[in-house]
mmCIF file of C-alpha atoms and ligand atoms in Angstrom:
data_model
loop_
_atom_site.group_PDB
_atom_site.id
_atom_site.type_symbol
_atom_site.label_atom_id
_atom_site.label_comp_id
_atom_site.label_asym_id
_atom_site.label_seq_id
_atom_site.Cartn_x
_atom_site.Cartn_y
_atom_site.Cartn_z
ATOM 1 C CA ASN A 11 47.528 114.359 78.638
ATOM 2 C CA ASN A 12 43.549 113.594 78.001
ATOM 3 C CA ASN A 13 41.783 114.294 81.688
ATOM 4 C CA TYR A 14 39.199 117.115 80.582
ATOM 5 C CA PHE A 15 36.863 117.423 79.679
ATOM 6 C CA ARG A 16 36.279 120.726 78.996
ATOM 7 C CA PRO A 17 36.382 121.123 74.724
ATOM 8 C CA THR A 18 38.845 123.669 74.435
ATOM 9 C CA LYS A 19 42.311 122.927 73.800
ATOM 10 C CA ALA A 20 45.731 124.800 71.980
ATOM 11 C CA ILE A 21 46.718 122.076 69.759
ATOM 12 C CA ILE A 22 51.140 122.703 69.720
ATOM 13 C CA ASP A 23 52.955 121.003 66.076
ATOM 14 C CA LEU A 24 56.620 120.667 67.484
ATOM 15 C CA GLU A 25 57.534 119.233 64.281
ATOM 16 C CA ALA A 26 56.858 123.146 63.195
ATOM 17 C CA ILE A 27 58.896 123.879 65.514
ATOM 18 C CA ARG A 28 61.231 121.366 64.095
ATOM 19 C CA ASN A 29 61.654 122.379 61.364
ATOM 20 C CA ASN A 30 61.602 125.832 62.197
ATOM 21 C CA VAL A 31 64.867 125.311 63.750
ATOM 22 C CA ARG A 32 66.085 123.458 60.724
ATOM 23 C CA ARG A 33 65.226 126.127 58.815
ATOM 24 C CA LEU A 34 67.170 128.672 60.864
ATOM 25 C CA LYS A 35 70.336 126.511 61.486
ATOM 26 C CA GLU A 36 70.789 125.658 57.794
ATOM 27 C CA TYR A 37 70.115 130.839 56.919
ATOM 28 C CA LEU A 38 73.325 130.682 59.896
ATOM 29 C CA LYS A 39 77.248 130.105 58.813
ATOM 30 C CA PRO A 40 78.171 127.008 60.217
ATOM 31 C CA GLY A 41 79.978 127.422 63.964
ATOM 32 C CA VAL A 42 76.509 129.543 64.619
ATOM 33 C CA GLN A 43 74.843 128.122 67.512
ATOM 34 C CA ILE A 44 71.334 128.300 68.249
ATOM 35 C CA ILE A 45 69.733 129.373 71.811
ATOM 36 C CA ALA A 46 66.067 128.679 71.812
ATOM 37 C CA VAL A 47 63.871 131.293 73.940
ATOM 38 C CA VAL A 48 61.793 129.453 75.842
ATOM 39 C CA LYS A 49 60.739 131.931 78.444
ATOM 40 C CA ALA A 50 57.331 132.724 79.845
ATOM 41 C CA ASN A 51 56.249 128.419 79.000
ATOM 42 C CA ALA A 52 57.484 129.123 75.152
ATOM 43 C CA TYR A 53 55.222 132.506 74.291
ATOM 44 C CA GLY A 54 52.732 130.093 75.810
ATOM 45 C CA HIS A 55 53.556 126.308 73.503
ATOM 46 C CA GLY A 56 54.901 124.746 76.891
ATOM 47 C CA ASP A 57 58.685 125.098 77.316
ATOM 48 C CA VAL A 58 59.447 121.551 78.013
ATOM 49 C CA GLU A 59 58.452 119.892 74.613
ATOM 50 C CA VAL A 60 59.308 122.527 72.514
ATOM 51 C CA ALA A 61 62.834 122.538 74.403
ATOM 52 C CA GLY A 62 62.971 119.123 73.836
ATOM 53 C CA ALA A 63 62.063 119.220 70.257
ATOM 54 C CA ALA A 64 64.341 122.587 69.484
ATOM 55 C CA ILE A 65 67.267 120.630 70.979
ATOM 56 C CA GLN A 66 66.780 117.626 68.822
ATOM 57 C CA SER A 67 66.728 120.262 65.635
ATOM 58 C CA GLY A 68 70.372 121.266 67.489
ATOM 59 C CA ALA A 69 69.479 123.758 69.719
ATOM 60 C CA THR A 70 72.211 123.823 72.337
ATOM 61 C CA MET A 71 71.144 126.237 75.315
ATOM 62 C CA LEU A 72 67.858 126.974 76.314
ATOM 63 C CA ALA A 73 66.847 130.438 77.763
ATOM 64 C CA VAL A 74 64.273 131.171 80.335
ATOM 65 C CA ALA A 75 63.195 134.881 81.249
ATOM 66 C CA THR A 76 63.321 133.369 85.281
ATOM 67 C CA PRO A 77 65.194 131.474 87.891
ATOM 68 C CA ASP A 78 62.608 129.686 88.236
ATOM 69 C CA GLU A 79 61.468 128.988 84.411
ATOM 70 C CA ALA A 80 65.516 127.864 84.922
ATOM 71 C CA LEU A 81 64.675 125.303 88.020
ATOM 72 C CA HIS A 82 61.028 123.770 85.754
ATOM 73 C CA LEU A 83 63.382 122.400 82.551
ATOM 74 C CA ARG A 84 66.258 121.586 84.662
ATOM 75 C CA GLN A 85 64.214 119.211 86.178
ATOM 76 C CA TYR A 86 64.052 117.618 82.812
ATOM 77 C CA PHE A 87 66.581 118.502 80.677
ATOM 78 C CA HIS A 88 69.537 117.568 83.288
ATOM 79 C CA ASP A 89 73.076 119.428 81.322
ATOM 80 C CA ILE A 90 71.769 121.424 78.085
ATOM 81 C CA ASP A 91 72.835 124.665 79.518
ATOM 82 C CA ILE A 92 70.363 127.029 80.650
ATOM 83 C CA LEU A 93 70.242 131.022 80.974
ATOM 84 C CA VAL A 94 68.474 133.124 82.951
ATOM 85 C CA LEU A 95 68.812 136.373 80.247
ATOM 86 C CA GLY A 96 66.583 138.528 83.454
ATOM 87 C CA TYR A 97 67.634 139.466 87.520
ATOM 88 C CA ALA A 98 67.969 136.384 89.804
ATOM 89 C CA PRO A 99 67.748 137.187 93.306
ATOM 90 C CA VAL A 100 71.156 136.801 94.790
ATOM 91 C CA SER A 101 69.225 134.163 97.343
ATOM 92 C CA PHE A 102 69.194 132.096 93.917
ATOM 93 C CA ALA A 103 72.739 131.624 93.592
ATOM 94 C CA PRO A 104 73.888 128.463 95.389
ATOM 95 C CA TYR A 105 70.846 127.425 93.783
ATOM 96 C CA ALA A 106 72.205 128.163 90.278
ATOM 97 C CA ALA A 107 75.884 126.988 91.315
ATOM 98 C CA SER A 108 74.435 123.161 93.014
ATOM 99 C CA GLU A 109 71.598 123.454 89.451
ATOM 100 C CA ASN A 110 74.588 124.375 87.053
ATOM 101 C CA ILE A 111 72.272 127.853 85.926
ATOM 102 C CA ILE A 112 73.795 130.233 84.367
ATOM 103 C CA LEU A 113 72.762 133.694 85.247
ATOM 104 C CA THR A 114 73.083 137.117 84.284
ATOM 105 C CA VAL A 115 75.191 140.098 85.655
ATOM 106 C CA TYR A 116 75.075 143.298 85.012
ATOM 107 C CA SER A 117 75.667 144.482 88.685
ATOM 108 C CA SER A 118 78.678 145.604 90.384
ATOM 109 C CA ASP A 119 77.150 144.922 94.577
ATOM 110 C CA TRP A 120 75.178 141.599 92.500
ATOM 111 C CA VAL A 121 78.449 140.398 92.224
ATOM 112 C CA GLU A 122 79.784 141.612 96.796
ATOM 113 C CA GLN A 123 76.778 140.080 97.867
ATOM 114 C CA VAL A 124 77.163 136.423 95.680
ATOM 115 C CA ASN A 125 80.985 137.196 96.423
ATOM 116 C CA THR A 126 80.042 136.377 101.240
ATOM 117 C CA LEU A 127 78.418 133.167 99.811
ATOM 118 C CA ALA A 128 80.158 129.948 100.117
ATOM 119 C CA LEU A 129 79.129 128.413 96.943
ATOM 120 C CA SER A 130 79.104 123.980 95.985
ATOM 121 C CA GLN A 131 81.061 125.633 92.346
ATOM 122 C CA PRO A 132 81.404 128.186 91.286
ATOM 123 C CA ILE A 133 78.162 129.522 88.787
ATOM 124 C CA LYS A 134 78.669 130.616 85.177
ATOM 125 C CA VAL A 135 77.729 134.664 83.674
ATOM 126 C CA HIS A 136 76.976 136.296 81.159
ATOM 127 C CA ILE A 137 77.319 140.052 81.660
ATOM 128 C CA LYS A 138 74.562 141.445 79.555
ATOM 129 C CA ILE A 139 75.293 145.249 78.009
ATOM 130 C CA ASP A 140 73.042 147.856 77.773
ATOM 131 C CA THR A 141 74.342 149.392 73.761
ATOM 132 C CA GLY A 142 70.299 151.255 73.979
ATOM 133 C CA MET A 143 67.788 148.517 74.795
ATOM 134 C CA GLY A 144 67.331 150.979 77.877
ATOM 135 C CA ARG A 145 66.236 147.435 80.320
ATOM 136 C CA ILE A 146 69.281 145.444 81.558
ATOM 137 C CA GLY A 147 72.646 146.419 81.336
ATOM 138 C CA VAL A 148 76.022 148.313 82.238
ATOM 139 C CA LYS A 149 75.935 151.075 79.994
ATOM 140 C CA ARG A 150 79.683 152.623 79.656
ATOM 141 C CA ILE A 151 82.312 150.947 78.188
ATOM 142 C CA GLY A 152 85.117 151.583 82.211
ATOM 143 C CA ASP A 153 82.398 149.709 84.245
ATOM 144 C CA PHE A 154 82.021 146.916 82.110
ATOM 145 C CA HIS A 155 85.884 146.766 82.473
ATOM 146 C CA ASN A 156 86.322 146.696 86.391
ATOM 147 C CA LEU A 157 82.518 144.651 86.253
ATOM 148 C CA TYR A 158 84.502 141.950 83.968
ATOM 149 C CA GLN A 159 87.857 142.513 86.313
ATOM 150 C CA GLN A 160 85.380 141.523 89.535
ATOM 151 C CA ILE A 161 84.378 138.507 87.971
ATOM 152 C CA ASN A 162 87.293 137.637 86.462
ATOM 153 C CA SER A 163 88.876 137.560 90.213
ATOM 154 C CA SER A 164 85.752 136.629 92.136
ATOM 155 C CA SER A 165 86.239 132.501 93.392
ATOM 156 C CA ASN A 166 82.460 132.424 93.206
ATOM 157 C CA LEU A 167 81.704 133.436 89.357
ATOM 158 C CA LEU A 168 83.024 132.985 85.827
ATOM 159 C CA VAL A 169 82.771 134.541 83.273
ATOM 160 C CA ASP A 170 81.180 132.445 80.728
ATOM 161 C CA GLY A 171 79.117 134.877 77.876
ATOM 162 C CA VAL A 172 78.462 138.909 77.076
ATOM 163 C CA PHE A 173 75.587 139.995 75.656
ATOM 164 C CA THR A 174 73.748 142.462 74.590
ATOM 165 C CA HIS A 175 69.684 142.952 73.009
ATOM 166 C CA PHE A 176 68.380 145.121 70.417
ATOM 167 C CA ALA A 177 65.121 146.973 70.713
ATOM 168 C CA THR A 178 64.487 147.536 66.922
ATOM 169 C CA ALA A 179 65.897 145.039 64.518
ATOM 170 C CA ASP A 180 62.126 143.974 63.466
ATOM 171 C CA GLU A 181 62.056 147.956 61.925
ATOM 172 C CA GLU A 182 62.985 148.761 58.962
ATOM 173 C CA ASP A 183 64.914 151.703 59.376
ATOM 174 C CA SER A 184 68.490 150.408 60.741
ATOM 175 C CA GLN A 185 69.545 153.589 62.303
ATOM 176 C CA TYR A 186 69.337 153.282 65.625
ATOM 177 C CA PHE A 187 70.022 149.344 65.451
ATOM 178 C CA ASP A 188 73.765 150.400 63.678
ATOM 179 C CA TYR A 189 73.823 152.283 67.027
ATOM 180 C CA GLN A 190 73.356 149.408 68.936
ATOM 181 C CA ALA A 191 75.186 146.889 66.612
ATOM 182 C CA ALA A 192 77.921 150.178 66.258
ATOM 183 C CA LYS A 193 79.204 150.321 70.264
ATOM 184 C CA PHE A 194 78.805 146.394 71.470
ATOM 185 C CA GLU A 195 81.104 145.839 68.844
ATOM 186 C CA GLU A 196 82.695 148.161 70.911
ATOM 187 C CA PHE A 197 82.837 147.206 74.430
ATOM 188 C CA ILE A 198 83.642 143.001 72.536
ATOM 189 C CA SER A 199 86.291 144.388 70.426
ATOM 190 C CA SER A 200 88.469 146.232 73.773
ATOM 191 C CA LEU A 201 88.327 142.775 75.711
ATOM 192 C CA PRO A 202 92.293 141.609 76.066
ATOM 193 C CA GLU A 203 90.036 138.199 75.689
ATOM 194 C CA LYS A 204 86.931 136.815 74.378
ATOM 195 C CA PRO A 205 84.762 134.504 76.413
ATOM 196 C CA ARG A 206 82.963 131.202 75.029
ATOM 197 C CA LEU A 207 80.103 132.670 74.153
ATOM 198 C CA VAL A 208 78.926 136.379 72.579
ATOM 199 C CA HIS A 209 75.691 136.567 71.543
ATOM 200 C CA ALA A 210 73.432 139.623 70.821
ATOM 201 C CA ALA A 211 71.003 138.842 67.524
ATOM 202 C CA ASN A 212 67.106 137.902 68.501
ATOM 203 C CA THR A 213 64.931 136.798 65.527
ATOM 204 C CA ALA A 214 64.845 140.533 63.865
ATOM 205 C CA ALA A 215 68.367 140.723 63.556
ATOM 206 C CA MET A 216 69.238 136.798 62.341
ATOM 207 C CA LEU A 217 67.367 137.192 59.355
ATOM 208 C CA MET A 218 67.340 140.977 58.923
ATOM 209 C CA LYS A 219 71.106 141.518 59.638
ATOM 210 C CA ASP A 220 74.299 141.400 58.793
ATOM 211 C CA PRO A 221 76.184 137.983 60.110
ATOM 212 C CA SER A 222 78.099 140.211 61.732
ATOM 213 C CA VAL A 223 75.669 140.610 65.058
ATOM 214 C CA TYR A 224 75.204 136.633 64.794
ATOM 215 C CA TYR A 225 78.774 136.104 67.454
ATOM 216 C CA ASP A 226 79.590 132.664 67.921
ATOM 217 C CA ALA A 227 75.451 132.000 69.342
ATOM 218 C CA VAL A 228 71.675 134.261 68.300
ATOM 219 C CA ARG A 229 68.570 133.456 70.516
ATOM 220 C CA PHE A 230 65.994 132.577 68.639
ATOM 221 C CA GLY A 231 62.309 133.260 69.927
ATOM 222 C CA ILE A 232 59.054 134.598 68.165
ATOM 223 C CA SER A 233 60.828 132.706 64.486
ATOM 224 C CA MET A 234 61.156 129.628 66.749
ATOM 225 C CA TYR A 235 57.076 129.426 67.090
ATOM 226 C CA GLY A 236 56.683 130.136 63.144
ATOM 227 C CA LEU A 237 55.712 133.727 63.633
ATOM 228 C CA ALA A 238 57.198 137.280 61.947
ATOM 229 C CA PRO A 239 58.330 139.330 64.311
ATOM 230 C CA SER A 240 57.161 142.670 62.361
ATOM 231 C CA THR A 241 55.078 142.836 60.146
ATOM 232 C CA TYR A 242 58.113 144.729 57.821
ATOM 233 C CA VAL A 243 60.116 141.638 58.678
ATOM 234 C CA LYS A 244 57.149 139.377 57.504
ATOM 235 C CA THR A 245 57.517 140.543 54.007
ATOM 236 C CA LYS A 246 61.041 140.079 53.685
ATOM 237 C CA LEU A 247 61.982 136.499 55.805
ATOM 238 C CA PRO A 248 65.460 134.586 54.409
ATOM 239 C CA PHE A 249 62.836 130.821 53.806
ATOM 240 C CA PRO A 250 59.425 130.440 55.443
ATOM 241 C CA LEU A 251 57.861 130.128 58.828
ATOM 242 C CA GLU A 252 55.782 127.093 60.099
ATOM 243 C CA PRO A 253 53.438 128.316 62.732
ATOM 244 C CA ALA A 254 53.291 125.600 65.989
ATOM 245 C CA PHE A 255 50.045 126.846 67.551
ATOM 246 C CA SER A 256 46.567 126.246 67.053
ATOM 247 C CA LEU A 257 43.225 126.383 69.047
ATOM 248 C CA GLU A 258 40.731 125.030 68.617
ATOM 249 C CA THR A 259 36.940 124.161 70.169
ATOM 250 C CA GLU A 260 33.186 122.759 70.096
ATOM 251 C CA LEU A 261 30.382 124.282 70.027
ATOM 252 C CA ILE A 262 28.463 123.810 73.582
ATOM 253 C CA GLU A 263 24.219 125.780 72.138
ATOM 254 C CA VAL A 264 23.502 126.450 69.625
ATOM 255 C CA LYS A 265 20.002 128.369 69.600
ATOM 256 C CA LYS A 266 17.682 130.707 66.942
ATOM 257 C CA ILE A 267 17.411 133.887 68.105
ATOM 258 C CA GLN A 268 14.715 136.560 66.155
ATOM 259 C CA PRO A 269 15.038 139.975 65.387
ATOM 260 C CA GLY A 270 15.139 141.926 68.190
ATOM 261 C CA GLU A 271 16.473 139.543 70.954
ATOM 262 C CA SER A 272 19.829 140.373 72.758
ATOM 263 C CA VAL A 273 22.658 138.430 73.679
ATOM 264 C CA GLY A 274 25.806 138.014 76.107
ATOM 265 C CA TYR A 275 26.193 141.391 79.132
ATOM 266 C CA GLY A 276 24.926 144.490 78.646
ATOM 267 C CA ALA A 277 22.972 143.440 76.245
ATOM 268 C CA ALA A 278 25.733 144.371 73.839
ATOM 269 C CA PHE A 279 24.224 142.030 70.851
ATOM 270 C CA THR A 280 20.688 142.832 69.246
ATOM 271 C CA ALA A 281 19.673 140.618 66.254
ATOM 272 C CA GLU A 282 18.345 142.730 63.446
ATOM 273 C CA GLU A 283 16.907 139.730 61.413
ATOM 274 C CA PRO A 284 16.747 135.847 62.357
ATOM 275 C CA SER A 285 19.686 134.347 63.945
ATOM 276 C CA TYR A 286 21.788 131.240 64.827
ATOM 277 C CA ILE A 287 23.717 131.835 68.260
ATOM 278 C CA GLY A 288 26.550 129.284 68.612
ATOM 279 C CA THR A 289 27.860 129.058 72.478
ATOM 280 C CA ILE A 290 31.648 128.645 72.936
ATOM 281 C CA PRO A 291 32.729 127.547 76.115
ATOM 282 C CA ILE A 292 36.259 129.865 76.468
ATOM 283 C CA GLY A 293 36.892 133.246 77.793
ATOM 284 C CA TYR A 294 38.228 136.411 78.913
ATOM 285 C CA ALA A 295 40.120 134.255 81.939
ATOM 286 C CA ASP A 296 41.246 131.506 79.079
ATOM 287 C CA GLY A 297 43.311 134.476 77.085
ATOM 288 C CA ILE A 298 40.512 135.142 75.020
ATOM 289 C CA ILE A 299 39.901 138.782 76.918
ATOM 290 C CA ARG A 300 37.464 141.396 75.855
ATOM 291 C CA LYS A 301 39.370 143.482 73.887
ATOM 292 C CA TYR A 302 38.976 139.989 70.973
ATOM 293 C CA SER A 303 35.054 141.567 70.613
ATOM 294 C CA GLY A 304 34.520 140.907 66.527
ATOM 295 C CA GLN A 305 36.978 138.599 66.046
ATOM 296 C CA GLN A 306 36.244 136.159 63.625
ATOM 297 C CA VAL A 307 36.603 132.146 64.140
ATOM 298 C CA LEU A 308 35.952 129.559 61.473
ATOM 299 C CA ILE A 309 32.874 126.760 61.491
ATOM 300 C CA ASP A 310 32.452 124.736 58.662
ATOM 301 C CA GLY A 311 35.485 126.595 57.445
ATOM 302 C CA ILE A 312 33.222 129.946 57.148
ATOM 303 C CA ARG A 313 35.071 132.562 58.522
ATOM 304 C CA VAL A 314 31.961 133.708 61.396
ATOM 305 C CA PRO A 315 32.256 137.023 63.892
ATOM 306 C CA ILE A 316 32.731 137.213 67.862
ATOM 307 C CA ILE A 317 29.373 138.505 69.181
ATOM 308 C CA GLY A 318 28.852 140.756 71.996
ATOM 309 C CA ARG A 319 30.587 141.610 74.516
ATOM 310 C CA ILE A 320 33.483 138.338 75.450
ATOM 311 C CA CYS A 321 32.934 136.939 79.480
ATOM 312 C CA MET A 322 34.898 135.324 81.281
ATOM 313 C CA ASP A 323 34.599 131.212 80.445
ATOM 314 C CA GLN A 324 32.266 132.238 77.499
ATOM 315 C CA CYS A 325 32.027 134.130 73.819
ATOM 316 C CA MET A 326 29.477 133.478 71.798
ATOM 317 C CA ILE A 327 29.631 133.648 67.495
ATOM 318 C CA LEU A 328 27.288 134.573 65.295
ATOM 319 C CA LEU A 329 26.570 131.181 62.782
ATOM 320 C CA PRO A 330 25.907 131.166 59.055
ATOM 321 C CA SER A 331 23.324 128.417 59.831
ATOM 322 C CA ALA A 332 22.534 125.291 62.226
ATOM 323 C CA TYR A 333 24.802 123.290 63.163
ATOM 324 C CA ASN A 334 25.057 120.882 66.979
ATOM 325 C CA ILE A 335 26.529 120.348 70.075
ATOM 326 C CA GLY A 336 29.782 120.099 69.016
ATOM 327 C CA GLU A 337 30.470 121.249 65.996
ATOM 328 C CA LYS A 338 33.713 122.162 65.880
ATOM 329 C CA VAL A 339 35.443 125.251 66.506
ATOM 330 C CA ILE A 340 38.653 126.690 65.275
ATOM 331 C CA LEU A 341 39.961 130.433 66.799
ATOM 332 C CA ILE A 342 43.455 130.140 65.713
ATOM 333 C CA GLY A 343 44.732 128.145 62.680
ATOM 334 C CA LYS A 344 43.220 125.990 59.675
ATOM 335 C CA GLN A 345 39.855 124.493 58.626
ATOM 336 C CA LYS A 346 39.034 123.489 54.729
ATOM 337 C CA ASN A 347 40.283 126.249 52.318
ATOM 338 C CA GLU A 348 40.421 129.059 55.260
ATOM 339 C CA GLU A 349 42.871 129.943 58.353
ATOM 340 C CA ILE A 350 42.864 132.698 61.039
ATOM 341 C CA THR A 351 46.407 133.463 62.406
ATOM 342 C CA ILE A 352 47.806 134.374 65.637
ATOM 343 C CA ASP A 353 48.621 138.113 64.120
ATOM 344 C CA GLU A 354 44.136 138.551 62.648
ATOM 345 C CA TRP A 355 44.275 138.165 66.244
ATOM 346 C CA ALA A 356 47.446 140.962 67.367
ATOM 347 C CA THR A 357 45.850 143.429 64.902
ATOM 348 C CA LYS A 358 42.442 143.182 67.074
ATOM 349 C CA ALA A 359 43.563 143.829 70.210
ATOM 350 C CA ASP A 360 46.213 146.164 68.666
ATOM 351 C CA THR A 361 48.912 145.079 69.804
ATOM 352 C CA ILE A 362 51.865 142.136 68.772
ATOM 353 C CA ASN A 363 51.546 138.913 67.618
ATOM 354 C CA TYR A 364 53.958 137.306 70.483
ATOM 355 C CA GLU A 365 51.011 138.872 73.544
ATOM 356 C CA VAL A 366 48.548 136.230 72.348
ATOM 357 C CA PRO A 367 49.995 133.365 72.451
ATOM 358 C CA CYS A 368 51.390 134.154 75.892
ATOM 359 C CA ILE A 369 48.279 134.715 77.027
ATOM 360 C CA ILE A 370 46.242 131.970 76.572
ATOM 361 C CA THR A 371 46.070 130.831 79.732
ATOM 362 C CA ALA A 372 46.827 127.867 82.405
ATOM 363 C CA ARG A 373 43.144 126.889 82.150
ATOM 364 C CA VAL A 374 43.533 125.700 78.155
ATOM 365 C CA PRO A 375 45.877 122.480 77.960
ATOM 366 C CA ARG A 376 47.837 122.043 75.656
ATOM 367 C CA ILE A 377 48.447 119.655 72.877
ATOM 368 C CA TYR A 378 51.504 117.938 71.825
HETATM 369 C C1 PMH B 426 66.854 139.096 75.871
HETATM 370 C C2 PMH B 426 66.092 138.649 74.838
HETATM 371 N N1 PMH B 426 66.333 137.988 73.750
HETATM 372 C C3 PMH B 426 65.783 136.918 73.080
HETATM 373 C C4 PMH B 426 65.085 137.393 73.216
HETATM 374 C C5 PMH B 426 64.391 136.541 72.115
HETATM 375 O O1 PMH B 426 63.667 137.391 70.518
HETATM 376 P P1 PMH B 426 62.786 136.870 69.610
HETATM 377 O O2 PMH B 426 61.832 136.520 70.341
HETATM 378 O O3 PMH B 426 62.432 138.685 68.865
HETATM 379 O O4 PMH B 426 62.990 136.585 69.165
HETATM 380 C C6 PMH B 426 64.190 137.630 74.533
HETATM 381 C C7 PMH B 426 62.369 138.109 73.851
HETATM 382 N N2 PMH B 426 61.844 139.516 74.906
HETATM 383 C C8 PMH B 426 60.613 139.947 74.319
HETATM 384 C C9 PMH B 426 59.917 139.223 73.375
HETATM 385 O O5 PMH B 426 59.211 140.369 73.530
HETATM 386 N N3 PMH B 426 59.322 140.857 74.979
HETATM 387 C C10 PMH B 426 60.293 140.578 74.936
HETATM 388 O O6 PMH B 426 60.897 141.173 75.680
HETATM 389 C C11 PMH B 426 65.213 138.301 74.860
HETATM 390 O O7 PMH B 426 64.365 139.588 75.802
#
């Protein structure tokens, strides 16, 4: 959509998404399915567009975090399996049945409550096992078997899968990962018959660990967007990743200030020499949080810092010389022979790369 007037926009490269999925598909053993993790608006990249690109390149299933994300995607993709990885209230069960949404189950009480409903058709569920993530999931093998039986004897539910999630697959020390993987294997091998889909691997596990953890499908998130799960994994990638997210805007004001003149809230920046200051229309209400102050951006392929305090809707940069209003400014992406990466922004705010695109708010249009 081009009917927005502020020059600030995120540009999403869907060919990069397709290439990342294609390369993973070539890397995996044949027969292992790719579940595209498109939760949180596809980590801020646009869930409908990313889901379409991932499916074009071989993903056979979508995974989201919430029931609402699943309903949104079902409006655009009528047939593909959609799994809600997180909690879904019993009140969602009728919609899961009618819209054919797969739910995650780990609670016997939840099953009891769903059994009281009259559903249009049975709901497919994946049983979540907590092997050490400590978030949601069944922890004891006896409870797992009881839940499995309880679901199998329900006319409202069908076991379609079983899965777990790893807490430390992106770390060099594999001890905790090995503990989780062994526990999951113990649960799975104790089943008299296997469900359609057994899955466990997130990006770090599918890129770093033994193929035995692939099972029937892998849940591809962060590296589908061209980002490495951790700095450790970034040094050991089995194939190249293509970043899909860039963020740009334009100068909307340029001024020259003299030594002693200040910029921004708190007059937090004061010039020590004659300086050119640029104002750009992006601020913390766009997800450029105040902690990012000092981060460099690109103008004319030159790295320049954000100075002073980031405002809600604008921030100021220290220009190397006079520039015209309308000059392009790259916050994330390449310009001439320079590049500012998401990893750089994550480091600046002492966070992880996952968070950076996720918190770029809806006020920033995503352009494909
Ligand atoms: C259950 C589950 N499976 C797969 C993934 C994909 O992981 P990846 O992006 O590393 O491939 C996630 C991501 N969950 C989260 C990512 O950041 N915080 C989270 O809770 C997840 O929660």
